[in-house]
Short mmCIF file of C-alpha atoms and ligand atoms in Angstrom, two decimals:
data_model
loop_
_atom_site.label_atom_id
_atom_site.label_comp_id
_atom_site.label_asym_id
_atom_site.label_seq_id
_atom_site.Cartn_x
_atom_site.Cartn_y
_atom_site.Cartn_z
CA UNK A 1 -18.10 22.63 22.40
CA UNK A 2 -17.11 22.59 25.97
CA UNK A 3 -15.09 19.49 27.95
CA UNK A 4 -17.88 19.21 30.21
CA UNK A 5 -20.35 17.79 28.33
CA UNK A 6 -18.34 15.03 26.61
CA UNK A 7 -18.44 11.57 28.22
CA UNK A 8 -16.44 9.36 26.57
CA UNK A 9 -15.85 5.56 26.30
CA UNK A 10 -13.04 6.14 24.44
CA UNK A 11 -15.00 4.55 21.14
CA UNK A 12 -18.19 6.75 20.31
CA UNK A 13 -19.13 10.36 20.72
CA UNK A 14 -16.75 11.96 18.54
CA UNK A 15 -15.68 15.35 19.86
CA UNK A 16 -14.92 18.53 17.86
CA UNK A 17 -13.84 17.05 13.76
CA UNK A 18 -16.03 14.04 14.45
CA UNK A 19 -12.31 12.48 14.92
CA UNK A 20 -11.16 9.73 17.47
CA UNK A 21 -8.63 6.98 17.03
CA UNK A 22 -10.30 3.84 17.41
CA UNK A 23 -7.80 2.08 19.48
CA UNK A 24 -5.22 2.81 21.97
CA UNK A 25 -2.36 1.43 20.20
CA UNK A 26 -3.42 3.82 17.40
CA UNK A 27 -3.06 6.99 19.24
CA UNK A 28 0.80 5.91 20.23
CA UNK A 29 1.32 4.83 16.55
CA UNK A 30 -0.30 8.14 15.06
CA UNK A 31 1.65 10.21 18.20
CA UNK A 32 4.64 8.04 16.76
CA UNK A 33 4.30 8.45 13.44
CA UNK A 34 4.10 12.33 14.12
CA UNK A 35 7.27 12.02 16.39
CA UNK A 36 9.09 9.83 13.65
CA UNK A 37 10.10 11.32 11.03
CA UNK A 38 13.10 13.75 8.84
CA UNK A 39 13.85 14.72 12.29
CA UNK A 40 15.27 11.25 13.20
CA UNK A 41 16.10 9.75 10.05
CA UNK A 42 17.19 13.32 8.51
CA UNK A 43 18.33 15.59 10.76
CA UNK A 44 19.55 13.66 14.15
CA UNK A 45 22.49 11.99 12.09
CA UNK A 46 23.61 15.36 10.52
CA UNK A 47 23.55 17.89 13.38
CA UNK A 48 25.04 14.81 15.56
CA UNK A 49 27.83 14.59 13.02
CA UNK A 50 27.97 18.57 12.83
CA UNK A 51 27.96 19.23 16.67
CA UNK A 52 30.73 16.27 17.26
CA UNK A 53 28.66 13.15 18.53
CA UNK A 54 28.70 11.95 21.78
CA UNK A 55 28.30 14.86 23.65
CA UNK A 56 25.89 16.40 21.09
CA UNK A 57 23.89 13.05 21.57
CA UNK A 58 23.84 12.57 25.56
CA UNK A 59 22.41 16.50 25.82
CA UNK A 60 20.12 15.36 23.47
CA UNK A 61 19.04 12.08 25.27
CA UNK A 62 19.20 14.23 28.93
CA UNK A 63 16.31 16.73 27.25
CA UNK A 64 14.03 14.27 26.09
CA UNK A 65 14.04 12.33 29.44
CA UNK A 66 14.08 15.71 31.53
CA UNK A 67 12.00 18.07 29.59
CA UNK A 68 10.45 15.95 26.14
CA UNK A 69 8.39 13.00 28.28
CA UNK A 70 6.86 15.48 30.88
CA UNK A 71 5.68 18.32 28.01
CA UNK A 72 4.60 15.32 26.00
CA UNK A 73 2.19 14.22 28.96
CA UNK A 74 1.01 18.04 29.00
CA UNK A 75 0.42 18.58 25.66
CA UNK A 76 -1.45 15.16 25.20
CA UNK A 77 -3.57 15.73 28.28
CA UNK A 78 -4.15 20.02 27.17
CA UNK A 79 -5.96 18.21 23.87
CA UNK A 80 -7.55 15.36 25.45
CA UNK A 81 -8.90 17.33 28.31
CA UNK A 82 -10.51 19.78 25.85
CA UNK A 83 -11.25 17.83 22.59
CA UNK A 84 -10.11 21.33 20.66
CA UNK A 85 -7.53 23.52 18.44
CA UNK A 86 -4.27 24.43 20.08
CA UNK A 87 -5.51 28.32 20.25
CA UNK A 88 -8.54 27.08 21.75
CA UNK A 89 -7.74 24.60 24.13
CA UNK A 90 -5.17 26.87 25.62
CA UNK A 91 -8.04 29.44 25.99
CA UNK A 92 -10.46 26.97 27.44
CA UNK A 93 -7.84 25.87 30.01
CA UNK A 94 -7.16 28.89 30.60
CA UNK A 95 -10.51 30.49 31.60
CA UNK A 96 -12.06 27.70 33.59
CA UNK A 97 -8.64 28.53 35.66
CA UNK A 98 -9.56 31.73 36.44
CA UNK A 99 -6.04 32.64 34.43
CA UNK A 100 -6.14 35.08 31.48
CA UNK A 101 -7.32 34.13 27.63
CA UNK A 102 -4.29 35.85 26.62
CA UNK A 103 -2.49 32.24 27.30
CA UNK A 104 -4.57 31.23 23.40
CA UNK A 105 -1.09 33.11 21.94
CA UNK A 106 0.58 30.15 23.18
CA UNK A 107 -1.44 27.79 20.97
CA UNK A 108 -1.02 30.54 18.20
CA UNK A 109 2.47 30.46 18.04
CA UNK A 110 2.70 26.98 18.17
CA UNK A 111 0.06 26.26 15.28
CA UNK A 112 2.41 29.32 13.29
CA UNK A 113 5.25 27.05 13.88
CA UNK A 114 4.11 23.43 12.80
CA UNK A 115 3.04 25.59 9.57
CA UNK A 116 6.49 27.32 8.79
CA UNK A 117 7.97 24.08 9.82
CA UNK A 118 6.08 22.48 6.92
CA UNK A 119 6.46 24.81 4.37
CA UNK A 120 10.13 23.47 4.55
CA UNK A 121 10.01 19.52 5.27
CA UNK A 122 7.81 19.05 2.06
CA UNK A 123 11.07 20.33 0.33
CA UNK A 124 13.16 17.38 2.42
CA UNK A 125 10.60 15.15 1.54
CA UNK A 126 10.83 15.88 -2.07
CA UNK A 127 14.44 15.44 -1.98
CA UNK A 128 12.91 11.72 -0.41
CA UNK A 129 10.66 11.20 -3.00
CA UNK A 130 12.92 11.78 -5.57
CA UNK A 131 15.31 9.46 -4.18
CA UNK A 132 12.67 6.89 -4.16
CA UNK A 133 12.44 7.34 -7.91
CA UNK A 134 16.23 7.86 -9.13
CA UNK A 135 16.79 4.63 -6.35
CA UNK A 136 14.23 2.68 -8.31
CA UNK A 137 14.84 3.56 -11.40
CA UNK A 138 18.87 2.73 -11.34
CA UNK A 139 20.95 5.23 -10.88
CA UNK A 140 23.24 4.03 -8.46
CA UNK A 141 22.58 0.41 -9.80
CA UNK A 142 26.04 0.58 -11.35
CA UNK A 143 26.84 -3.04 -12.27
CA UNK A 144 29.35 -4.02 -10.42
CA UNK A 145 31.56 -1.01 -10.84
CA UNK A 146 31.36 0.97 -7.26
CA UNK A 147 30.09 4.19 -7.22
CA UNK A 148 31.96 6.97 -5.04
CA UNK A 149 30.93 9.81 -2.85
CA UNK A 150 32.10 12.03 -5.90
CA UNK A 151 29.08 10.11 -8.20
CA UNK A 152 26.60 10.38 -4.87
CA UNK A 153 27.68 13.77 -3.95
CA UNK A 154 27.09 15.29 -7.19
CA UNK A 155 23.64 13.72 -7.62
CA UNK A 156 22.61 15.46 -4.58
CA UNK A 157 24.27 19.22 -5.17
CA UNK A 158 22.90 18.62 -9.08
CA UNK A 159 19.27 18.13 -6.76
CA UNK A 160 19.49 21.39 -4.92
CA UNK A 161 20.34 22.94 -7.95
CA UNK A 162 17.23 22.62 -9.67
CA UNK A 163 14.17 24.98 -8.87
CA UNK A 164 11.97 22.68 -11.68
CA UNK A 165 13.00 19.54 -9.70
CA UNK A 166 12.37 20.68 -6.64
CA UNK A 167 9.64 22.39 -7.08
CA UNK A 168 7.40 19.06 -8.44
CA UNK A 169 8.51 16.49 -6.00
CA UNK A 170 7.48 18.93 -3.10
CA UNK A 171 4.05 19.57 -5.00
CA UNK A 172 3.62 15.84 -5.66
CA UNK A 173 4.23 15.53 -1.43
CA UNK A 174 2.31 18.50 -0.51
CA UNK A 175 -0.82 17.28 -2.65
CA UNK A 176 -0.71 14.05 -1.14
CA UNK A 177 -1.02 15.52 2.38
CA UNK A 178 -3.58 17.76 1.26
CA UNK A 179 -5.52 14.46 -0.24
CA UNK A 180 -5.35 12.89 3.17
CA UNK A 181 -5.97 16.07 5.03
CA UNK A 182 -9.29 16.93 3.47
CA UNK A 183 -10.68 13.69 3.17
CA UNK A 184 -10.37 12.50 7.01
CA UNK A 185 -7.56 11.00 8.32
CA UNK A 186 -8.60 7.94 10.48
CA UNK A 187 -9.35 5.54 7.62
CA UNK A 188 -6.31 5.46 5.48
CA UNK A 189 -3.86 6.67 7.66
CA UNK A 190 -4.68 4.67 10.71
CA UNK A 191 -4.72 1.76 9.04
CA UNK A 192 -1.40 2.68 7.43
CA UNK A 193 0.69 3.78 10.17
CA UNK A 194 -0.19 0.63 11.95
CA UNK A 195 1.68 -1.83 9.61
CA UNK A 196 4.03 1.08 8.10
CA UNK A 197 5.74 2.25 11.64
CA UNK A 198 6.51 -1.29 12.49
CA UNK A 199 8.03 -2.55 8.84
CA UNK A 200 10.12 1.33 9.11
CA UNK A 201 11.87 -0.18 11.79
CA UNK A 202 12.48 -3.45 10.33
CA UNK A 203 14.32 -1.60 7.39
CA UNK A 204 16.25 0.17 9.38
CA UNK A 205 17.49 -2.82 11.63
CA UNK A 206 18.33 -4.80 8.35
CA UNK A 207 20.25 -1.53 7.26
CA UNK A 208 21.84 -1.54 10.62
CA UNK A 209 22.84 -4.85 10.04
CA UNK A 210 24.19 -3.75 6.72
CA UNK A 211 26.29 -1.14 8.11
CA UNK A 212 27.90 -2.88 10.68
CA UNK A 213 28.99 -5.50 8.55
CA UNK A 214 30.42 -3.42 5.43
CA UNK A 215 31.51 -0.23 7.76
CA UNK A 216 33.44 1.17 10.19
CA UNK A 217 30.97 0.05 13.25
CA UNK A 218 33.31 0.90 16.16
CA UNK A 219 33.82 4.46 14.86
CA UNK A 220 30.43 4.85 14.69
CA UNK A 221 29.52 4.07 17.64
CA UNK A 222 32.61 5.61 19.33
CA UNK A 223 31.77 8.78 17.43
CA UNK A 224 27.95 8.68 18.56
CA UNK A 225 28.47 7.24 22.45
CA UNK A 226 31.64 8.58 23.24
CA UNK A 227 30.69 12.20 24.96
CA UNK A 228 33.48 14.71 24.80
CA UNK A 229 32.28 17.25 25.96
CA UNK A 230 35.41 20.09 24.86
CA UNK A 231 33.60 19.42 21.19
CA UNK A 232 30.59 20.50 22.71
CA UNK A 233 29.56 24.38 21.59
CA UNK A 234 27.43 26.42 23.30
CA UNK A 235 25.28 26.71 19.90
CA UNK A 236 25.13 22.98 19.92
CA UNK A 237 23.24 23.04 23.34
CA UNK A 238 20.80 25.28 21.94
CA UNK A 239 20.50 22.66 18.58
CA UNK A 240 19.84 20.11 21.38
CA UNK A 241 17.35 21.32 23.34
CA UNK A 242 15.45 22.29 20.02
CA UNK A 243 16.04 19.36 18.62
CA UNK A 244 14.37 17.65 21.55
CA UNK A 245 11.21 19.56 20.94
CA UNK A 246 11.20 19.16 17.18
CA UNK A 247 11.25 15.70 17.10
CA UNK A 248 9.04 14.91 19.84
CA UNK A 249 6.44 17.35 17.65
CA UNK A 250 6.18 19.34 20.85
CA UNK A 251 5.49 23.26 20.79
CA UNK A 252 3.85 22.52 17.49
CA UNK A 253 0.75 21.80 18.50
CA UNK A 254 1.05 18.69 16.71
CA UNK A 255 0.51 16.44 20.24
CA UNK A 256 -2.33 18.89 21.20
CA UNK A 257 -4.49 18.57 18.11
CA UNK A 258 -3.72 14.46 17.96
CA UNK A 259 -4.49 14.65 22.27
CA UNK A 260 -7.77 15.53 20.87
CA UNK A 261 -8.60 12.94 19.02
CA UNK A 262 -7.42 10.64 21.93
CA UNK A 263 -9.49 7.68 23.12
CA UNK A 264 -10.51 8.79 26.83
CA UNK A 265 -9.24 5.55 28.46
CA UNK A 266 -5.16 5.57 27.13
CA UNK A 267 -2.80 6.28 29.57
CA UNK A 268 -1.65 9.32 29.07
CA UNK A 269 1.70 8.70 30.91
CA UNK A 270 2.65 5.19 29.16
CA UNK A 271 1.79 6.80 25.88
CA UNK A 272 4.34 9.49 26.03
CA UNK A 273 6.91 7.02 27.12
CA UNK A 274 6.19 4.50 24.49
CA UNK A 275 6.17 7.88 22.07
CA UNK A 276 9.56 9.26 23.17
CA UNK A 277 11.01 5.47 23.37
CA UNK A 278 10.06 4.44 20.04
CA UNK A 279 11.24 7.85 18.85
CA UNK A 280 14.93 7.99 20.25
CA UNK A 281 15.36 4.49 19.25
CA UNK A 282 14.88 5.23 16.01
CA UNK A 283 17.16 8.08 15.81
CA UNK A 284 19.89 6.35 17.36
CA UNK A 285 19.24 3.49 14.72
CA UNK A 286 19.78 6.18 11.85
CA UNK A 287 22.28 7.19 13.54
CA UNK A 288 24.00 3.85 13.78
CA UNK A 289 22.94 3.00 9.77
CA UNK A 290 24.72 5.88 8.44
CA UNK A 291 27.71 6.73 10.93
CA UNK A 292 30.01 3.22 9.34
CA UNK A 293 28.94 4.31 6.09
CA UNK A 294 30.53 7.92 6.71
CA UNK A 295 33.84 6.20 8.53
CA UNK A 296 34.00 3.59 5.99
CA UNK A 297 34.07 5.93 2.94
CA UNK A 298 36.07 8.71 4.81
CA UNK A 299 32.80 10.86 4.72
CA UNK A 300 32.87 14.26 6.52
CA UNK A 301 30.55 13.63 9.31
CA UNK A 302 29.54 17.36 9.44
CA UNK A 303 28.83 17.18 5.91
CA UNK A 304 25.31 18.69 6.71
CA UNK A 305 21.60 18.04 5.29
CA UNK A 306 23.28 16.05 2.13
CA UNK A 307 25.12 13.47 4.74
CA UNK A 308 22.01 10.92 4.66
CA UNK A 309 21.83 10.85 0.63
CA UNK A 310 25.07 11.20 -0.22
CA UNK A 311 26.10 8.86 2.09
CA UNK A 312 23.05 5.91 1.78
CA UNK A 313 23.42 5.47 -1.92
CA UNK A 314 26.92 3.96 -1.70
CA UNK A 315 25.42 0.89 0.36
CA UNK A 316 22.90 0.52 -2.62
CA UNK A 317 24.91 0.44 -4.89
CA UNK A 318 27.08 -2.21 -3.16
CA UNK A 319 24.63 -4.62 -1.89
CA UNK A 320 22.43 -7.71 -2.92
CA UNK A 321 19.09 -6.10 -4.28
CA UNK A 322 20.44 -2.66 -3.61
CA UNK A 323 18.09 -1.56 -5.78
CA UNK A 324 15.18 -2.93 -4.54
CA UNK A 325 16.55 -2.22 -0.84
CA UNK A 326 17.47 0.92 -2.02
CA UNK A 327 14.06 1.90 -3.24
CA UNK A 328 12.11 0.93 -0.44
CA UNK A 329 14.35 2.74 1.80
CA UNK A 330 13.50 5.88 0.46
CA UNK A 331 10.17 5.24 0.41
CA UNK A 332 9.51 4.64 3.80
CA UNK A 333 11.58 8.02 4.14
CA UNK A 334 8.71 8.95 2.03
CA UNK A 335 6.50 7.30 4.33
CA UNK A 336 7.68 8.54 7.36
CA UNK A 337 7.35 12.16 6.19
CA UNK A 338 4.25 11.93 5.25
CA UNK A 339 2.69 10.62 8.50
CA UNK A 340 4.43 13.63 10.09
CA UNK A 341 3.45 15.93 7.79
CA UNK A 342 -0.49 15.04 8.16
CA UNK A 343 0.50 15.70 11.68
CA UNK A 344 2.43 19.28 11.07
CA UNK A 345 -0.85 20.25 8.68
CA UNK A 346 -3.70 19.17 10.81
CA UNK A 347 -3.44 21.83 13.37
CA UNK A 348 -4.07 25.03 10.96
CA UNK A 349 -6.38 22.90 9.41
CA UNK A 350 -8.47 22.02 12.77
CA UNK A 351 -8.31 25.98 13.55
CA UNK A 352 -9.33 27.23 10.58
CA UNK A 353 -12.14 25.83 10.21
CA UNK A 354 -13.24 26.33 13.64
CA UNK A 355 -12.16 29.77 14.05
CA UNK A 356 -13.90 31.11 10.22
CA UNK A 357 -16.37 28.02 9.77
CA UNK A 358 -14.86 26.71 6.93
CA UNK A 359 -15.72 23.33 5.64
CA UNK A 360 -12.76 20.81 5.90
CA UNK A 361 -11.81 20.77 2.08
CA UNK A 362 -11.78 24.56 2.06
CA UNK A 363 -9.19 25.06 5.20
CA UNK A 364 -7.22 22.22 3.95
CA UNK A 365 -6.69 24.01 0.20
CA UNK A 366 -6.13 27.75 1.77
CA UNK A 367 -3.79 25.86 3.77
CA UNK A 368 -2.50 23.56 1.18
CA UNK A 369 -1.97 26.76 -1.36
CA UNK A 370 0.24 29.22 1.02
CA UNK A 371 2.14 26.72 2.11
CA UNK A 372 2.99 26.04 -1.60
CA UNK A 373 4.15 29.47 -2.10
CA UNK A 374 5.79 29.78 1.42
CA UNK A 375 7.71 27.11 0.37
CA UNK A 376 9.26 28.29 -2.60
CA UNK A 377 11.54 30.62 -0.04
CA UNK A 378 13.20 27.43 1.11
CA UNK A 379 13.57 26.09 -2.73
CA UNK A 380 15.35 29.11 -3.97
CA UNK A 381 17.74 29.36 -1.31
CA UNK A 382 18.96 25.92 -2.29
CA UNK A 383 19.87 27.89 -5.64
CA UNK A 384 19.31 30.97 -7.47
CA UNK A 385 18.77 32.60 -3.92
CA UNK A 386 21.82 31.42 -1.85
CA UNK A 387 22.36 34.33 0.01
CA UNK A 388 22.48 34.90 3.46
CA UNK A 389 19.05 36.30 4.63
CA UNK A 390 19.24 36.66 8.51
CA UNK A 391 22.44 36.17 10.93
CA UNK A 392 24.23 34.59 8.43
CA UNK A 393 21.83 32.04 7.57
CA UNK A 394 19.87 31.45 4.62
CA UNK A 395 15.99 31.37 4.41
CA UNK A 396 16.14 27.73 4.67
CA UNK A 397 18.56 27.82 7.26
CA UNK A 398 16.91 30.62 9.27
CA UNK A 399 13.63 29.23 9.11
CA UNK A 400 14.80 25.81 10.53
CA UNK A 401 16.59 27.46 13.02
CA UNK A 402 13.81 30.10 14.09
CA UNK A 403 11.13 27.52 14.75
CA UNK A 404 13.06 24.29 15.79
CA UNK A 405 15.29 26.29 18.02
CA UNK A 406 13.58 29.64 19.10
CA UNK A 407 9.75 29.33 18.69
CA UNK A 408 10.05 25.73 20.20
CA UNK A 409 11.84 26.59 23.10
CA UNK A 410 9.87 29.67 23.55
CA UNK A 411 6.28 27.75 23.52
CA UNK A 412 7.67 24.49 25.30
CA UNK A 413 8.75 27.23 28.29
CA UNK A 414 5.84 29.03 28.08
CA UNK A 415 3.58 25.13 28.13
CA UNK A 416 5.26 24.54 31.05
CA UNK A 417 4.62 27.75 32.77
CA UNK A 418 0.99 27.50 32.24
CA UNK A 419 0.69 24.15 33.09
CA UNK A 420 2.77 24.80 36.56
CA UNK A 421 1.53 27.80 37.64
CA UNK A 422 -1.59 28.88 35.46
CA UNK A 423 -3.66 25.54 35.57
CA UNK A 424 -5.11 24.38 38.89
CA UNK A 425 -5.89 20.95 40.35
CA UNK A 426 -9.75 20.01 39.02
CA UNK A 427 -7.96 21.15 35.15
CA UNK A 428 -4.83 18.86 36.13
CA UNK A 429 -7.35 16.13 36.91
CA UNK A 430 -9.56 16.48 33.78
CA UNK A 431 -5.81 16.59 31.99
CA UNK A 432 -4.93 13.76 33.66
CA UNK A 433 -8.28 11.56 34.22
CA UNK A 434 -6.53 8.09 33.43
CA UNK A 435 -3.32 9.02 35.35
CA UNK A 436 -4.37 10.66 38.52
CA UNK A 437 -1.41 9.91 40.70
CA UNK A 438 0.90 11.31 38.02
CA UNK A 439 -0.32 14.68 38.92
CA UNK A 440 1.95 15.37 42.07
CA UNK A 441 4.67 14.44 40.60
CA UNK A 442 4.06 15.97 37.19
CA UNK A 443 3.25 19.36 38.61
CA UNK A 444 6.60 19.55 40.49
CA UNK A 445 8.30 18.51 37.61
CA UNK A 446 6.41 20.58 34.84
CA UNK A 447 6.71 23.60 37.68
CA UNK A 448 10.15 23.43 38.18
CA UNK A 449 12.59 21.41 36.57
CA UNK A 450 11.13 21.37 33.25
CA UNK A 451 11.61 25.78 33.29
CA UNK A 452 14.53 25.51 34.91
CA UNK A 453 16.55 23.07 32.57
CA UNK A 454 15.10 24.42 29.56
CA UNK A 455 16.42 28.07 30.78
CA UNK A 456 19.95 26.81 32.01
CA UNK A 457 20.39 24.94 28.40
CA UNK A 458 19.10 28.26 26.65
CA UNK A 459 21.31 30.67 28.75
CA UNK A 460 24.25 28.65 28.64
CA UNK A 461 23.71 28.87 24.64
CA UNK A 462 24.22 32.49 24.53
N1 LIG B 501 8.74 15.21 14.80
C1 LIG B 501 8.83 15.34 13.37
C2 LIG B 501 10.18 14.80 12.93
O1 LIG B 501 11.00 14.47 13.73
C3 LIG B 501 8.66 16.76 12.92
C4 LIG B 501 7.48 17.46 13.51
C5 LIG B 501 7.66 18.59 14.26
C6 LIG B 501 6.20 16.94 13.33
C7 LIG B 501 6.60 19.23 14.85
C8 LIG B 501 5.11 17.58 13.90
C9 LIG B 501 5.31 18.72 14.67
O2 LIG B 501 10.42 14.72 11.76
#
């Protein structure tokens, strides 16, 4: 299918997976609910608290503004403007340009990253999922007698210590995103991410509110706001800039396959801003949840992936209905996961069964049962294979690292290069049909300062 013969009214005509959001709001919440995810509620705290805070946290904030909003616009408008798989839209772009097909590796690598990216967040989201259920069922319910970080920190290093465990809550998460995957995604999941995104954030405020009562909130917010900039390394640069791009769901092709599926009449440029905006605030809310908690009960803030669990549990345990609270914490964790998962699936999915014809259900169980197996690298080097695997890292490790950090940069530079300097004005305006006086200003931007910051902030890594 070609982008020339698609009118849309933003309702009908379906383009390539029979596959639009109904609504404009739905787009930002389904863009959202990609965007939101471990990466905020996860990984922001614990890389802030392993990179020092403030200064980790105003890099951060300075790439999503500089680089994140502008590649957000790109990649919604490369998928809107051609209604197709990353690989393909790239190549479609690409050849009514004039400019070489060879640009579809960019779409490649990005569609190879959202999948190695997956094969390890259905672990995290087991670990969620099996938080849900310990939460629920009690165990850090403790009757009045307080638990401690030893009780909380020894349920979680008990957790990575167990292949069996991990191995069925990351099935149980994996088959539900297959089950959405294969059976369409705009019933269900539009419907849920409309009431689920808003009552995440409501959680979090009231555990906010929580944590600012019962913990250290100055330190917290000293810690997070406070930029010092002699704590900043030049490898936590490099963690910010990726970071940036990883929870945005940029270089994924995440944005480009959900662009797709956009309703022709959205704003391209308000969406990405309500997208990014939504997105930091949530991070910084995590981020101001569990900082008192880790002040309050002298928890190391560079305590690493475990900080969020080890350090959460303690408020359960402590408050009114902590249970209950508890519970449904984790599951919109669970939640949140999820709707970023469908998100970090859909794209093989979408290209594989356009590029070998396969029905949907087909592409989404090849997909579904490599992943499965891919991610048994990441379980075993929680345990029985802790050993470092490459640069010092472990497969977990190295995998994070190697997509959110080097793939991500790698495709977000090379976005912006064929955007700036590939594309030419009539595929900027079919990019951009609702937003036609962004273009100037977007091409300067995506030409110039989007390359350039990205390659100061990688050099000055190394
Ligand atoms: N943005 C998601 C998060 O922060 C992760 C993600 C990355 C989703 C890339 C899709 C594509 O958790």
């Amino acid at each position: 299918m070609s982008a020339e013969n698609i009118t849309y009214n933003g309702q009908a005509d379906a383009p390539a997976n029979n596959r639009i959001w109904r609504g404009r709001l739905t787009f930002v919440m389904a863009a959202a609910g990609s965007a939101v995810g471990l990466g905020n509620l996860w990984k922001f705290p614990y890389i802030a608290g392993e990179n020092g805070g403030g200064a980790f946290v105003l890099v951060y904030l300075a790439c999503i503004l500089l680089f994140g909003i502008p590649l957000l616009m790109a990649e919604i408008g490369i998928g809107r403007a051609t209604r197709l798989n990353a690989v393909d839209a790239f190549g479609n772009l690409a050849g009514k340009a004039g400019a070489s097909k060879g640009w579809k590796a960019i779409g490649g690598l990005a569609i190879c990253t959202s999948y190695l990216i997956l094969s390890f967040y259905i672990v995290v989201a087991g670990w969620c999922l099996y938080y849900f259920w310990i939460t629920a069922n009690g165990t850090f319910n403790t009757a009045g007698t307080t638990i401690d970080t030893a009780f909380t920190g020894g349920t979680f290093e008990n957790l990575l210590g167990d292949p069996v465990t991990l191995i069925i809550f990351s099935v149980i998460f994996l088959l539900i995103t297959f089950s959405i995957i294969s059976s369409g995604i705009e019933k269900g999941i539009e419907k849920a991410i409309n009431w689920l995104m808003p009552s995440l954030m409501l959680m979090l405020a009231v555990l906010i509110g929580y944590s600012a009562a019962n913990g250290n909130f100055e330190a917290a917010v000293d810690f997070l706001f406070s930029a010092d900039f002699s704590k900043l390394s030049s490898e936590a640069i490099f963690i910010a800039v990726g970071h940036s791009f990883f929870t945005l769901s940029l270089a994924s092709a995440a944005i480009i396959t959900y662009g797709a599926y956009m309703p022709a009449n959205s704003s391209i440029t308000k969406t990405a801003f309500a997208v990014a905006g939504i997105d930091t605030l949530v991070a910084l809310t995590a981020g101001l949840a569990i900082f008192p908690l880790v002040f309050q009960y002298g928890l190391e803030p560079g305590a690493g992936p475990g900080l969020m669990f080890i350090s959460l549990p303690l408020i359960f345990s402590d408050m009114p209905y902590g249970q209950l609270f508890g519970s449904l914490f984790f599951f919109m964790l669970f939640i949140a996961a999820l709707t970023s998962a469908i998100s970090l699936m859909e794209p093989t999915v979408a290209w594989l069964e356009r590029r070998f014809n396969l029905r949907r259900k087909t592409a989404a169980g090849l997909t579904t049962l490599s992943l499965w197996i891919v991610s048994l690298g990441t379980v075993f080097s929680l345990n029985i294979w802790n050993s470092p695997v490459f640069f010092g890292k472990t497969f977990f490790d190295a995998l994070d690292y190697l997509t959110a950090n080097v793939f991500m940069s790698f495709g977000a530079m090379a976005t912006a290069v064929f955007c700036g300097f590939a594309l030419r004005q009539p595929q900027l305006e079919a990019m951009f049909s609702t937003d036609p006086k962004a273009i100037p200003v977007f091409r300067v931007v995506i030409r110039y300062v989007v390359p350039a910051f990205v390659a100061v902030l990688v050099i000055s890594a190394f």
